[in-house]
Coordinates of C-alpha atoms in Angstrom, one line a residue:
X1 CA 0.0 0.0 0.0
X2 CA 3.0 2.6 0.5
X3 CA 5.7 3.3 -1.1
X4 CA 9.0 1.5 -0.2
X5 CA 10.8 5.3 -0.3
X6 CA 8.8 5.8 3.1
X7 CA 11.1 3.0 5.2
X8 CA 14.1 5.2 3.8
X9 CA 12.6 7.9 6.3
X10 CA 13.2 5.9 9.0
X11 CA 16.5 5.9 10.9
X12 CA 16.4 3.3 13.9
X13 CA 19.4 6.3 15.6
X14 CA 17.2 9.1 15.2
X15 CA 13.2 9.2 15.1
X16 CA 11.6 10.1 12.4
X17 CA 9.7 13.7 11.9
X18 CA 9.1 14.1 8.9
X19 CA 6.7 16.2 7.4
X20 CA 5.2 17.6 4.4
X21 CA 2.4 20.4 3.4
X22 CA 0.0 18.0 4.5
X23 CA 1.4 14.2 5.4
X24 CA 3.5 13.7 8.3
X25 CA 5.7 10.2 9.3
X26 CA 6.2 10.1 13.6
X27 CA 6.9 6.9 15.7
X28 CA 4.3 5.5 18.0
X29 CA 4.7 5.5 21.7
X30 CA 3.2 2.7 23.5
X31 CA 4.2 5.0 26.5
X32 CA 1.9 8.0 25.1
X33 CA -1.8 8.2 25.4
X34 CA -3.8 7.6 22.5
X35 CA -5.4 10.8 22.6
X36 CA -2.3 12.4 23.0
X37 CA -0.7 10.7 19.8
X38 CA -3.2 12.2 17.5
X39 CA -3.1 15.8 19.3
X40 CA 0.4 15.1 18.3
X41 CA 0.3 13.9 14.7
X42 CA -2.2 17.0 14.7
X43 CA -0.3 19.3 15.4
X44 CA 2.5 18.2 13.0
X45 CA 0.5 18.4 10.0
X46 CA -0.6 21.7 10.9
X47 CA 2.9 23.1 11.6
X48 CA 4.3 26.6 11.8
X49 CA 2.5 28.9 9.6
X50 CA 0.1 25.3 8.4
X51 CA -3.6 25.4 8.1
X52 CA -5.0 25.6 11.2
X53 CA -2.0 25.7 13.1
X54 CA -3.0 28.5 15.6
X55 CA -6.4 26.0 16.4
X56 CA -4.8 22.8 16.9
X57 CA -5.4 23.4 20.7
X58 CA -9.0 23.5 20.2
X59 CA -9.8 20.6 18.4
X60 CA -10.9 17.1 19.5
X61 CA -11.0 13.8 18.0
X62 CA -14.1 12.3 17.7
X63 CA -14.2 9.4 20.3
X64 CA -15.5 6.2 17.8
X65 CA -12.7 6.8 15.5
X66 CA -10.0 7.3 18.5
X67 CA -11.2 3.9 19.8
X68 CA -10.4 2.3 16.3
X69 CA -7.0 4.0 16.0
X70 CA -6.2 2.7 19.9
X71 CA -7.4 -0.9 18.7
X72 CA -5.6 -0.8 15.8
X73 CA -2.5 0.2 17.5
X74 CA -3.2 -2.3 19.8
X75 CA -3.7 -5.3 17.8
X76 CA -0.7 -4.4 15.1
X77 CA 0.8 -7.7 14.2
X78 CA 4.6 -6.1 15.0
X79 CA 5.7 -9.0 12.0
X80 CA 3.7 -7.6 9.5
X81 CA 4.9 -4.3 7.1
X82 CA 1.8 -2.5 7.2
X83 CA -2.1 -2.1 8.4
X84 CA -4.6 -3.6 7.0
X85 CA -6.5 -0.5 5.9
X86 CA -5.9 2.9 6.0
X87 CA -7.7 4.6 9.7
X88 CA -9.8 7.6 9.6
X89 CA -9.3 10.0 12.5
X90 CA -11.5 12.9 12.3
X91 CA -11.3 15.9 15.1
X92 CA -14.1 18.9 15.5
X93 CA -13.8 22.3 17.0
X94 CA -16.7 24.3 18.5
X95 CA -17.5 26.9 15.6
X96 CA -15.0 25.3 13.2
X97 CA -14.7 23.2 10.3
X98 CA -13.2 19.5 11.1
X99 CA -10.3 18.3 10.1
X100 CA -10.4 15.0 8.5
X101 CA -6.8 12.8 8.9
X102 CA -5.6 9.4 7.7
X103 CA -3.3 7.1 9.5
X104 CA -1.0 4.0 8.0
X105 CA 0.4 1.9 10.6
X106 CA 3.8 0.2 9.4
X107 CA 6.9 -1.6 11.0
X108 CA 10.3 -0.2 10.1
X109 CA 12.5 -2.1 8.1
X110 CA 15.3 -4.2 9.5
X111 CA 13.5 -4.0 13.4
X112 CA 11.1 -7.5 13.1
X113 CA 8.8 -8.4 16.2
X114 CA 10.0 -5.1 18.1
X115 CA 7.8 -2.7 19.3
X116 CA 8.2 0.6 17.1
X117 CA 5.2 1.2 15.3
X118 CA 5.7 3.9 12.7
X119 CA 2.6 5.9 11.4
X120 CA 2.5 7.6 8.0
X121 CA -0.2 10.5 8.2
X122 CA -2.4 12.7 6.0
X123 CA -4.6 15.4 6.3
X124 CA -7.2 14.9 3.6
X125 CA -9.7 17.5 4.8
X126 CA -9.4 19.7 1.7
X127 CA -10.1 16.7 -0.6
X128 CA -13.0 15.6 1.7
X129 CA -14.5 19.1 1.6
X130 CA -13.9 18.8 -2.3
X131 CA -15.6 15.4 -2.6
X132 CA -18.4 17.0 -0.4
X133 CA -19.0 19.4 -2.4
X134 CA -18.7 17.9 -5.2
X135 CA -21.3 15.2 -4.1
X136 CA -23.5 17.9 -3.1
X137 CA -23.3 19.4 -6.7
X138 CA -24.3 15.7 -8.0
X139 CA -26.9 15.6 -5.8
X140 CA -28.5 18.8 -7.2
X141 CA -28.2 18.2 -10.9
X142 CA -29.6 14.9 -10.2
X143 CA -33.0 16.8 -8.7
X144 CA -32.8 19.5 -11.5
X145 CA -32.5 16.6 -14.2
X146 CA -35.7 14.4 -12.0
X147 CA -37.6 17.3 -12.3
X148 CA -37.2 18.1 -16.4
X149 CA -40.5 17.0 -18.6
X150 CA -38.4 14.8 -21.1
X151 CA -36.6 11.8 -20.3
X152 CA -33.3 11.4 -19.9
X153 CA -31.2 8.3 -19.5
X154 CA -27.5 8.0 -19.7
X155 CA -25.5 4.5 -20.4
X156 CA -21.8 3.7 -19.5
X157 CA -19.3 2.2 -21.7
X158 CA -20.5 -1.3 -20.5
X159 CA -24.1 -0.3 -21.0
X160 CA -25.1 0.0 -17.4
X161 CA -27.5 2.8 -16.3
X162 CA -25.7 5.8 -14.9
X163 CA -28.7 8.3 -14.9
X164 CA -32.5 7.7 -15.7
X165 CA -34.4 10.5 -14.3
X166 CA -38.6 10.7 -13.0
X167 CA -39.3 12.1 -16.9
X168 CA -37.9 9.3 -18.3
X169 CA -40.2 6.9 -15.6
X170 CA -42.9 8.4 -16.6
X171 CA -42.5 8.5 -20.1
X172 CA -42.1 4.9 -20.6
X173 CA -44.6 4.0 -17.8
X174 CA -41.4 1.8 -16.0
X175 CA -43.3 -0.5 -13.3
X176 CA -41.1 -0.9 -9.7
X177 CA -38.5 -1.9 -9.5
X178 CA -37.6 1.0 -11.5
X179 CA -33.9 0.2 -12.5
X180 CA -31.3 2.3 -11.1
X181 CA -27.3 3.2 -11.4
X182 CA -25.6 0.0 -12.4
X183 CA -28.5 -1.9 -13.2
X184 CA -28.6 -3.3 -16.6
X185 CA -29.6 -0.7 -19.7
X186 CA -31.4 -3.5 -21.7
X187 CA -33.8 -3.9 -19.4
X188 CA -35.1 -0.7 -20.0
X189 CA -34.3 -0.9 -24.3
X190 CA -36.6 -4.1 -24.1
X191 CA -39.5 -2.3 -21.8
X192 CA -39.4 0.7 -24.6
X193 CA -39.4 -1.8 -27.7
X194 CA -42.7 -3.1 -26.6
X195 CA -44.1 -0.1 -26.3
X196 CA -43.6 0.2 -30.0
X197 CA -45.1 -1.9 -33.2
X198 CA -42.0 -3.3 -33.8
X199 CA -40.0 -4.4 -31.1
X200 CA -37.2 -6.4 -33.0
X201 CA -36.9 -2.9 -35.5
X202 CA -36.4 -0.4 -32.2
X203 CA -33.9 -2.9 -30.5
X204 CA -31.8 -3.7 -33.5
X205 CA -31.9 0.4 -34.3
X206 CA -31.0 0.9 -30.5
X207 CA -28.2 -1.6 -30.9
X208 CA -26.4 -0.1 -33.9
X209 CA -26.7 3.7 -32.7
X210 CA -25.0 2.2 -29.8
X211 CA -22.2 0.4 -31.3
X212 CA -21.6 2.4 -34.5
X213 CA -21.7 5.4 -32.2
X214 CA -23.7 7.3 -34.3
X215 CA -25.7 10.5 -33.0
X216 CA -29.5 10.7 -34.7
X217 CA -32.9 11.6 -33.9
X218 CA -35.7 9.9 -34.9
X219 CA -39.7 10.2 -33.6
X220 CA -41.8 6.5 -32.6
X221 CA -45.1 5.9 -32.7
X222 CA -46.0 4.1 -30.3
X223 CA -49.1 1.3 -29.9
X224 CA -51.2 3.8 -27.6
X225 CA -51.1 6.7 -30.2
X226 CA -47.9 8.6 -28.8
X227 CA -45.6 10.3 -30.7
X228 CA -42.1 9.8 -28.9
X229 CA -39.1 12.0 -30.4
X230 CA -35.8 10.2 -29.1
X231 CA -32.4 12.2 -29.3
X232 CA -29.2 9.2 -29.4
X233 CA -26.0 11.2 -28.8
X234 CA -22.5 9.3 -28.2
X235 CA -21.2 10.7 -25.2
X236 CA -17.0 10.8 -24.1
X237 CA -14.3 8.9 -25.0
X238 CA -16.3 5.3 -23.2
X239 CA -19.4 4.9 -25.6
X240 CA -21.7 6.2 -23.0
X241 CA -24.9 7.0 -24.5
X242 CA -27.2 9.8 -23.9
X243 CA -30.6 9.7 -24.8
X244 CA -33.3 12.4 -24.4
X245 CA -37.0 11.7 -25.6
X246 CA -39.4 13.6 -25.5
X247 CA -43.7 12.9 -26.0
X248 CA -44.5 15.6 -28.7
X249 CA -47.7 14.4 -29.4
X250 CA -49.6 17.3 -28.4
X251 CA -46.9 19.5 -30.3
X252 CA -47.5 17.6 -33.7
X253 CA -51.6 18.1 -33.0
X254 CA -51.0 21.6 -32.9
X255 CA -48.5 22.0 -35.8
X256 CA -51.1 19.8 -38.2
X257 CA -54.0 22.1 -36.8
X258 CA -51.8 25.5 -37.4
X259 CA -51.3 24.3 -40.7
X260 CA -54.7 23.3 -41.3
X261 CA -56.2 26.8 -40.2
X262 CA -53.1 28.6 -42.5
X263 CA -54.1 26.5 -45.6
X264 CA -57.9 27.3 -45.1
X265 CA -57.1 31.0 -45.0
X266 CA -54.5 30.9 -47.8
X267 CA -57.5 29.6 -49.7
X268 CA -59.9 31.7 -49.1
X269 CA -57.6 34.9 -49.7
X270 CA -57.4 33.3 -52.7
X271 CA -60.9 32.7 -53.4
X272 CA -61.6 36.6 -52.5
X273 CA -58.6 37.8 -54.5
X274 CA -59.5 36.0 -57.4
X275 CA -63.6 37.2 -57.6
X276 CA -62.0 41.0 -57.4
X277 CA -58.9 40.4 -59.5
X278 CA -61.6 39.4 -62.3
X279 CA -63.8 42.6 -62.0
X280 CA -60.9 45.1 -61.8
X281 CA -59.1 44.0 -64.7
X282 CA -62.1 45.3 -66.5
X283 CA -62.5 48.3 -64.8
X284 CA -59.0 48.9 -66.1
X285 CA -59.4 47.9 -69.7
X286 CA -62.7 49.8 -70.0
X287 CA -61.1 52.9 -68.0
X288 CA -58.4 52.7 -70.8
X289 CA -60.6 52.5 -73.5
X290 CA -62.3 56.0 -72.5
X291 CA -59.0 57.6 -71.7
X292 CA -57.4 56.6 -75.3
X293 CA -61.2 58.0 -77.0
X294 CA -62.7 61.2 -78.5
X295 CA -63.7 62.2 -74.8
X296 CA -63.8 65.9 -73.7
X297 CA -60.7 66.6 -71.5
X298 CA -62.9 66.7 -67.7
X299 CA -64.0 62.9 -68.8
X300 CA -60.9 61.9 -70.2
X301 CA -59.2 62.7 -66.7
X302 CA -62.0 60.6 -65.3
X303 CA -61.2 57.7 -66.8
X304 CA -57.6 58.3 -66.7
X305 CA -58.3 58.4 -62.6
X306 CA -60.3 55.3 -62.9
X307 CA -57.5 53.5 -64.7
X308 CA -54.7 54.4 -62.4
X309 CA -57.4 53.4 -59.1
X310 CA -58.1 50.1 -60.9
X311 CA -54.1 49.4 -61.3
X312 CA -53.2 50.4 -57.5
X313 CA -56.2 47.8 -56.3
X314 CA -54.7 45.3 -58.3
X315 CA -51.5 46.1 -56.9
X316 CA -52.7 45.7 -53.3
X317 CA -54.8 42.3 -54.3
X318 CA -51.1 41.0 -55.3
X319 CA -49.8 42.5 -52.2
X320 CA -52.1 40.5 -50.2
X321 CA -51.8 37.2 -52.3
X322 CA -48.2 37.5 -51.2
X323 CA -48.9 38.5 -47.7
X324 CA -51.0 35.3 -47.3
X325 CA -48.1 33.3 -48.6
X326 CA -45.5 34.9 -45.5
X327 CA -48.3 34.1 -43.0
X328 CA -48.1 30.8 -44.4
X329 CA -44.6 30.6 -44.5
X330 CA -44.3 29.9 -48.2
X331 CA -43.2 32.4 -50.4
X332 CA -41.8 31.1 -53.7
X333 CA -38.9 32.6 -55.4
X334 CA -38.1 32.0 -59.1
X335 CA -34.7 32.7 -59.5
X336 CA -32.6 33.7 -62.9
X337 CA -29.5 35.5 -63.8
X338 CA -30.7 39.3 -64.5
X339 CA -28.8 42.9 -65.2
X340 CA -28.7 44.7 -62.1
X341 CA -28.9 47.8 -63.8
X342 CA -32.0 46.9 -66.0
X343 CA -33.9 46.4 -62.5
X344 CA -32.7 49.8 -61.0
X345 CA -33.6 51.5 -64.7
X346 CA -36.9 50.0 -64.4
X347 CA -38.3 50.4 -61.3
X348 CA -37.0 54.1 -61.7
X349 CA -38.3 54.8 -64.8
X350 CA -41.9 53.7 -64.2
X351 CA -42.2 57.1 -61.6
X352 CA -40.4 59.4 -63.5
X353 CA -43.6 60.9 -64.9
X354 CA -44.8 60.9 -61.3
X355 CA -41.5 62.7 -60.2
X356 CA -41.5 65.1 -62.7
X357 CA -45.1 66.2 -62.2
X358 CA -44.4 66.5 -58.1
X359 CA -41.7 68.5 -59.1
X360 CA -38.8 66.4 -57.3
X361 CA -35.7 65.0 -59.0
X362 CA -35.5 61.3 -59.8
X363 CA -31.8 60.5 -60.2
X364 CA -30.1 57.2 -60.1
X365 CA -26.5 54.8 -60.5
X366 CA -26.0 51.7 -61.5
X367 CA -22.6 49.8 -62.6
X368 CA -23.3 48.0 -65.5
X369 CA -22.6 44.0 -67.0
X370 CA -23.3 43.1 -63.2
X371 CA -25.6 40.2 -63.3
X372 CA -27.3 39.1 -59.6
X373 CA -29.5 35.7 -58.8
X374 CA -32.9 37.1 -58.1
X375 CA -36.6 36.9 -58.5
X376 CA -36.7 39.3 -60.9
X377 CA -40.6 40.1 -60.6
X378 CA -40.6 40.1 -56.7
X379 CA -37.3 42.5 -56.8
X380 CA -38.9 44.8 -59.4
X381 CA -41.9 45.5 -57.3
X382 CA -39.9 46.1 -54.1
X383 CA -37.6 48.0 -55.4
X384 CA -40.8 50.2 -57.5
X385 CA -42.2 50.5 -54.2
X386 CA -39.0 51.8 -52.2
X387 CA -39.1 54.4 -55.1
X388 CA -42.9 55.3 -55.5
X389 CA -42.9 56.2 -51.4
X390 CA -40.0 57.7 -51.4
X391 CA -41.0 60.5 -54.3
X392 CA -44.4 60.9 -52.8
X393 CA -43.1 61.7 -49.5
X394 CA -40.6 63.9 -51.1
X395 CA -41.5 68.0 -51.3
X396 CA -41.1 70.2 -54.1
X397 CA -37.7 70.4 -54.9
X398 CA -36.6 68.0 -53.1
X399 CA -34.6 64.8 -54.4
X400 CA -34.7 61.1 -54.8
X401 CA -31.8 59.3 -55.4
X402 CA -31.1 55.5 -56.4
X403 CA -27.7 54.4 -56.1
X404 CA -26.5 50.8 -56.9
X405 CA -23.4 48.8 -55.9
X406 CA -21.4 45.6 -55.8
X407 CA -20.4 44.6 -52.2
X408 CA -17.3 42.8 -53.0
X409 CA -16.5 42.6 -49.1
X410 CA -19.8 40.2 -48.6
X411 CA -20.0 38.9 -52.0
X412 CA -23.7 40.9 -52.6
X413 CA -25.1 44.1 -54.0
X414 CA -26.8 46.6 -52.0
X415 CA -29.3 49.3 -53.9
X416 CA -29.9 52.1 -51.8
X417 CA -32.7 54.9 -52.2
X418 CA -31.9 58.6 -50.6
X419 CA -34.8 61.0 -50.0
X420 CA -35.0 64.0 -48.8
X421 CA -38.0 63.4 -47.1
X422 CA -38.0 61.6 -44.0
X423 CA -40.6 58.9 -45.4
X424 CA -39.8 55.2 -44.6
X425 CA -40.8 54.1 -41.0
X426 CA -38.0 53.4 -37.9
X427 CA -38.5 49.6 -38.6
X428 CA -38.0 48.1 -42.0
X429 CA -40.6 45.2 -41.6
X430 CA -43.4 45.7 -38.9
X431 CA -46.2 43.6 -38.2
X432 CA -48.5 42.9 -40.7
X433 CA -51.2 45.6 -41.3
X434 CA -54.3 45.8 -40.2
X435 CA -57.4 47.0 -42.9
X436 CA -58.7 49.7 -40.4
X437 CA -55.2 51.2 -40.8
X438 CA -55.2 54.6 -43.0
X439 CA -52.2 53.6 -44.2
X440 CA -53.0 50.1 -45.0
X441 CA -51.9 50.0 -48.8
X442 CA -48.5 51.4 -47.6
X443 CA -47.9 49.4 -44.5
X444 CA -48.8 46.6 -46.4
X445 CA -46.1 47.1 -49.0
X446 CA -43.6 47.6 -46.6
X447 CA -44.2 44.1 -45.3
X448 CA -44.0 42.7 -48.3
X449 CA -40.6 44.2 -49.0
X450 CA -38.6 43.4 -45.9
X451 CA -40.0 39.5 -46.6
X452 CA -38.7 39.3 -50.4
X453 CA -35.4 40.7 -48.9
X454 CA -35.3 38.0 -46.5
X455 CA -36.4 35.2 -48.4
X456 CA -33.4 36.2 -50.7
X457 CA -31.3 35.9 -47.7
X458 CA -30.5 39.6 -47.8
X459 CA -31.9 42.5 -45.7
X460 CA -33.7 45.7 -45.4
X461 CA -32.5 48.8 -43.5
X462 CA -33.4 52.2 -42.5
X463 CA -31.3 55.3 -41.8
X464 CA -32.0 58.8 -40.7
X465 CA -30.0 61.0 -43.2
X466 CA -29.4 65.3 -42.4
X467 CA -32.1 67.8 -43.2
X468 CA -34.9 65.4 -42.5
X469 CA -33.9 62.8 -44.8
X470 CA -33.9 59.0 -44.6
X471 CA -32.2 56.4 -46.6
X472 CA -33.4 52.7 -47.4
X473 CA -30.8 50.3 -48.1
X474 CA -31.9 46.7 -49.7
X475 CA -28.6 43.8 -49.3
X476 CA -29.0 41.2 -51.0
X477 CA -26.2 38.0 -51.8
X478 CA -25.2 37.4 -55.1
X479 CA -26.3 34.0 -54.7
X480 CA -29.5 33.7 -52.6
X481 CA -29.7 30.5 -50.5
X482 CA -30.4 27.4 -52.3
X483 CA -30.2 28.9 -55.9
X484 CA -31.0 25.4 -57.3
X485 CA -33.8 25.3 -55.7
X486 CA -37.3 26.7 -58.1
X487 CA -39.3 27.6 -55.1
X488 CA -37.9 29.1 -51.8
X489 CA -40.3 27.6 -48.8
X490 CA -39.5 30.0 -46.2
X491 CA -39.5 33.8 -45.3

């Protein structure tokens, strides 16, 4: 049990005393009291300047473990090298922490059948107080993991169970006994399969996780209409096993009924959009007949008036078929290779008329041979939109200006539209717009265009510019996510 180097210490001439930060080597004294000794051994340890060395006065063994130490010395077979066991010889102090020592009891070398007893002693209250503490940490993870929802149970290297918490119990429905550390893990893997409609499938799937080490998760339905989601997860360096699992039946009912109630509304949007999409249109075309006629000028502008009205409602009735498709979650993108400068010049040059007649400048930049993935449709009307608000909200005299640009640094392109104005709100994309809202049409754009932004993986920003100004900046990638893709599910 110790060392050979400790007999070394030991000169028959001279008696030992040796001592370190916190072990000590001293004869025994048949002569001495017990009690005596360990005040002695005690008080080595402690030393000048040692922990505790200005209390050693005060502090008493504990009487059970000075009876063991006094039978111990008492029954030493002289003729062997060493105790047994290792003694524990704890001592407490009114007020104080204890100290916590450990004794060896040895013969010295070259002196068989005499009656020197030398004892080799430790204090090991610091690593006591550790291991206390540390239990006492275990103890209270082990209550925070009993009183988690999901099940957790955690398997050793040799496929024993290490943890397997109340969630887990409850979970499975595990009669008493319920297993515990140690016990057997495939106890439990069989009680599980059977829960399931295929109880050779879940343990041969358990069984290769487990030996192939492989992390996964995978959901179970099992025979009484539970839907369990179980997380495998390879855990250290000696294949322990981690599962959590989960009962997200409920969750799943939910999800299918959200879905449900998204789809029935999407539909009906639909439905509405389509009776009024139908009616407008010719509105529009007759409105356009009259304006292109022989008409007297005060009816021509009537028509004219009726045209443009017809176009903005079928402008919002698109807005709204898109807005259904971000409640939903579902915006498609159809993405091509097009001319960033042909966007900028078209969206720009559809409200130049409406510029000129405001009396406000309509300027704009754009590099050109600069081809971006986009939807070109979607891009067109966010961009026509960032323009149209930004010249209306512009005075007389004022000045709108588009300015286009590669991002080399993030590999993107950002177009950026500078009024003079003050007219894009603090927050790019807000909550989708309410019917009663005066600015419904507007708000409603706005929606829409911080969603095609994101959908394109990119991003829509607002800035407060001097004089009143504010400038919109849309940064997009030059290849959106998943270009390969026809339709992007997701917003």
């Amino acid at each position: 049990m110790q060392s050979p180097d400790l007999y070394a210490l030991y000169d028959p001439g001279r008696p030992p005393a040796f001592r370190t930060r916190r072990t000590v080597l001293v004869p025994w004294n048949p002569d001495v009291t017990v009690r005596a000794f360990a005040a002695d051994v005690l008080g080595r340890l402690a030393g000048p300047g040692g922990p505790g060395a200005a209390d050693v006065g005060v502090y008493r063994p504990y009487p059970e473990d000075l009876r063991r130490v006094e039978a111990a010395l008492a029954s030493f077979d002289p003729h062997c090298d060493e105790s047994p066991e290792p003694l524990g010889l704890r001592f407490r102090a009114d007020g104080k922490p204890p100290r916590i020592l450990v004794l060896n009891l040895f013969a010295p070398p070259g002196r068989p059948g005499g009656r020197t007893v030398l004892v080799y002693a430790a204090d090991v209250t610091a690593g006591q107080e550790q291991a206390g503490r540390a239990a006492a940490e275990h103890a209270r993870l082990a209550t925070l993991v009993d009183f988690l929802d999901f099940g957790v149970l955690f398997t050793d290297g040799k496929y024993r169970v290490y943890v397997f918490n109340q969630g887990a119990v409850r979970l499975f429905r595990v009669p008493d006994p319920v297993p515990g550390p140690g016990d057997d893990a495939r106890l439990l893997r069989d009680h599980v399969a059977r829960l399931t409609p295929d109880p050779d499938g879940f343990q041969a799937l358990v069984e290769r996780l487990r030996t192939r080490r492989e992390a996964t998760v995978r959901d179970f339905l099992f025979l009484d209409g539970r839907t369990v989601r179980m997380t495998f997860r390879p855990v250290g360096d000696e294949h322990g096993i981690l599962w959590i699992s989960e009962d997200i039946t409920e969750r799943l009912a939910t999800e299918r009924e959200l879905a449900e109630r998204a789809e029935e509304r999407s539909r009906f949007t639909e439905s509405v959009t389509h009776a009024l999409r139908t009616p407008l249109t010719s509105i529009a075309g007759y409105a356009e007949l009259l304006a292109d006629g022989e008409l007297p000028d005060q009816e021509r502008r009537f028509a004219a008036s009726i045209r443009q009205k017809a176009y903005v409602m079928q402008h919002l009735i698109e807005d709204l078929l898109l807005v259904t498709g971000l409640d939903t979650r579902s915006l498609p993108l159809h993405l091509a290779p097009m001319p960033l400068d042909r966007l900028v010049s078209d969206a720009v040059g559809e409200h130049r008329e409406t510029a000129a007649e405001r009396g406000v400048e309509l300027r704009h930049s754009c590099p050109a041979r600069v081809l971006v993935h986009c939807d070109g449709q979607r891009l067109h009307r966010v961009l026509s939109e960032l323009v149209e608000r930004a010249v209306r909200h512009t005075p007389r005299g004022g000045t709108v200006t588009v300015r286009a640009a590669v991002d080399g640094a993030r590999d993107g392109w950002t177009v950026s539209v500078l009024d003079t104005g003050g007219c894009v709100p603090e927050h790019p994309r807000p909550p989708l717009p309410q019917p009663s809202d005066p600015e419904f049409a507007t708000a409603l754009g706005r929606a829409v265009a911080g969603a095609v932004a994101q959908a394109h993986g990119g991003s829509l920003s607002v800035d407060a510019v001097s004089r009143g100004g504010s400038q919109v900046t849309l940064r997009l990638p030059r290849h959106p996510p998943r270009l390969t893709d026809r339709h992007h599910g997701g917003v």
